[in-house]
Amino acid sequence: MRIGTVVGNIWATRKEEGLQGLKLLIIQPKKTDGQLVDEQIVAADRIGAGVGDDVILTMGSAAVRSFSKEVICPIDAIVVGIIDGSDE
């Protein structure tokens, strides 16, 4: 899992059928020292994160498995938590 900050939204009127109904967010990942990474990640969100929220992401096969076993969803990252606080 990784930590990042939501920096934007993505809207796509035409997308893969498995993505229908999913909110897509632009996430700026953070390093372990809290500094932002230069790359951005597009992540699916089913829990209601918004711009400015610090979030927990899971990526790769774990993100795909967060859906039912019958649904094949073409995602690489999904928001699995909104961070309320941490001891760094």
PDB file of C-alpha atoms in Angstrom, residues 24-77:
ATOM      1  CA  LEU A  24     -11.478   8.388 -10.866  1.00  0.00           C
ATOM      2  CA  LEU A  25      -9.024  10.517  -8.889  1.00  0.00           C
ATOM      3  CA  ILE A  26      -5.571  11.915  -9.555  1.00  0.00           C
ATOM      4  CA  ILE A  27      -3.310  10.992  -6.633  1.00  0.00           C
ATOM      5  CA  GLN A  28       0.092  12.506  -5.828  1.00  0.00           C
ATOM      6  CA  PRO A  29       1.947   9.718  -3.960  1.00  0.00           C
ATOM      7  CA  LYS A  30       4.135  10.495  -0.940  1.00  0.00           C
ATOM      8  CA  LYS A  31       7.526   9.073   0.001  1.00  0.00           C
ATOM      9  CA  THR A  32       8.021   7.532   3.435  1.00  0.00           C
ATOM     10  CA  ASP A  33       9.355  10.883   4.676  1.00  0.00           C
ATOM     11  CA  GLY A  34       6.126  12.640   3.609  1.00  0.00           C
ATOM     12  CA  GLN A  35       7.591  14.399   0.556  1.00  0.00           C
ATOM     13  CA  LEU A  36       5.475  14.259  -2.613  1.00  0.00           C
ATOM     14  CA  VAL A  37       6.663  12.077  -5.491  1.00  0.00           C
ATOM     15  CA  ASP A  38       6.907  13.722  -8.939  1.00  0.00           C
ATOM     16  CA  GLU A  39       4.621  11.176 -10.632  1.00  0.00           C
ATOM     17  CA  GLN A  40       0.841  11.112 -10.388  1.00  0.00           C
ATOM     18  CA  ILE A  41      -1.427   8.063 -10.291  1.00  0.00           C
ATOM     19  CA  VAL A  42      -5.001   7.661 -11.493  1.00  0.00           C
ATOM     20  CA  ALA A  43      -6.924   5.616  -8.921  1.00  0.00           C
ATOM     21  CA  ALA A  44     -10.481   4.361  -8.704  1.00  0.00           C
ATOM     22  CA  ASP A  45     -12.420   5.493  -5.643  1.00  0.00           C
ATOM     23  CA  ARG A  46     -15.477   3.832  -4.122  1.00  0.00           C
ATOM     24  CA  ILE A  47     -15.250   5.398  -0.655  1.00  0.00           C
ATOM     25  CA  GLY A  48     -15.769   9.092  -1.396  1.00  0.00           C
ATOM     26  CA  ALA A  49     -12.339  10.732  -1.154  1.00  0.00           C
ATOM     27  CA  GLY A  50     -12.020  14.287  -2.413  1.00  0.00           C
ATOM     28  CA  VAL A  51      -9.397  16.824  -3.452  1.00  0.00           C
ATOM     29  CA  GLY A  52      -7.046  17.566  -0.572  1.00  0.00           C
ATOM     30  CA  ASP A  53      -7.659  14.266   1.253  1.00  0.00           C
ATOM     31  CA  ASP A  54      -4.705  12.112   2.238  1.00  0.00           C
ATOM     32  CA  VAL A  55      -5.513   8.552   1.207  1.00  0.00           C
ATOM     33  CA  ILE A  56      -4.278   4.980   1.363  1.00  0.00           C
ATOM     34  CA  LEU A  57      -3.909   3.243  -2.012  1.00  0.00           C
ATOM     35  CA  THR A  58      -3.475  -0.336  -2.990  1.00  0.00           C
ATOM     36  CA  MET A  59      -2.097  -1.134  -6.411  1.00  0.00           C
ATOM     37  CA  GLY A  60      -1.733  -3.973  -8.883  1.00  0.00           C
ATOM     38  CA  SER A  61      -3.516  -7.281  -8.457  1.00  0.00           C
ATOM     39  CA  ALA A  62      -4.736  -6.307  -4.970  1.00  0.00           C
ATOM     40  CA  ALA A  63      -6.638  -3.399  -6.523  1.00  0.00           C
ATOM     41  CA  VAL A  64      -8.322  -5.656  -9.065  1.00  0.00           C
ATOM     42  CA  ARG A  65      -9.217  -8.195  -6.360  1.00  0.00           C
ATOM     43  CA  SER A  66     -10.996  -5.499  -4.341  1.00  0.00           C
ATOM     44  CA  PHE A  67     -13.957  -6.088  -6.661  1.00  0.00           C
ATOM     45  CA  SER A  68     -15.950  -9.314  -6.824  1.00  0.00           C
ATOM     46  CA  LYS A  69     -14.222 -12.370  -8.244  1.00  0.00           C
ATOM     47  CA  GLU A  70     -16.615 -12.401 -11.205  1.00  0.00           C
ATOM     48  CA  VAL A  71     -15.870  -8.825 -12.300  1.00  0.00           C
ATOM     49  CA  ILE A  72     -12.713  -8.117 -14.245  1.00  0.00           C
ATOM     50  CA  CYS A  73     -12.025  -4.419 -13.782  1.00  0.00           C
ATOM     51  CA  PRO A  74      -9.121  -2.818 -15.683  1.00  0.00           C
ATOM     52  CA  ILE A  75      -7.644  -0.811 -12.804  1.00  0.00           C
ATOM     53  CA  ASP A  76      -4.149  -0.573 -11.381  1.00  0.00           C
ATOM     54  CA  ALA A  77      -4.864   1.455  -8.219  1.00  0.00           C
TER      55      ALA A  77
END
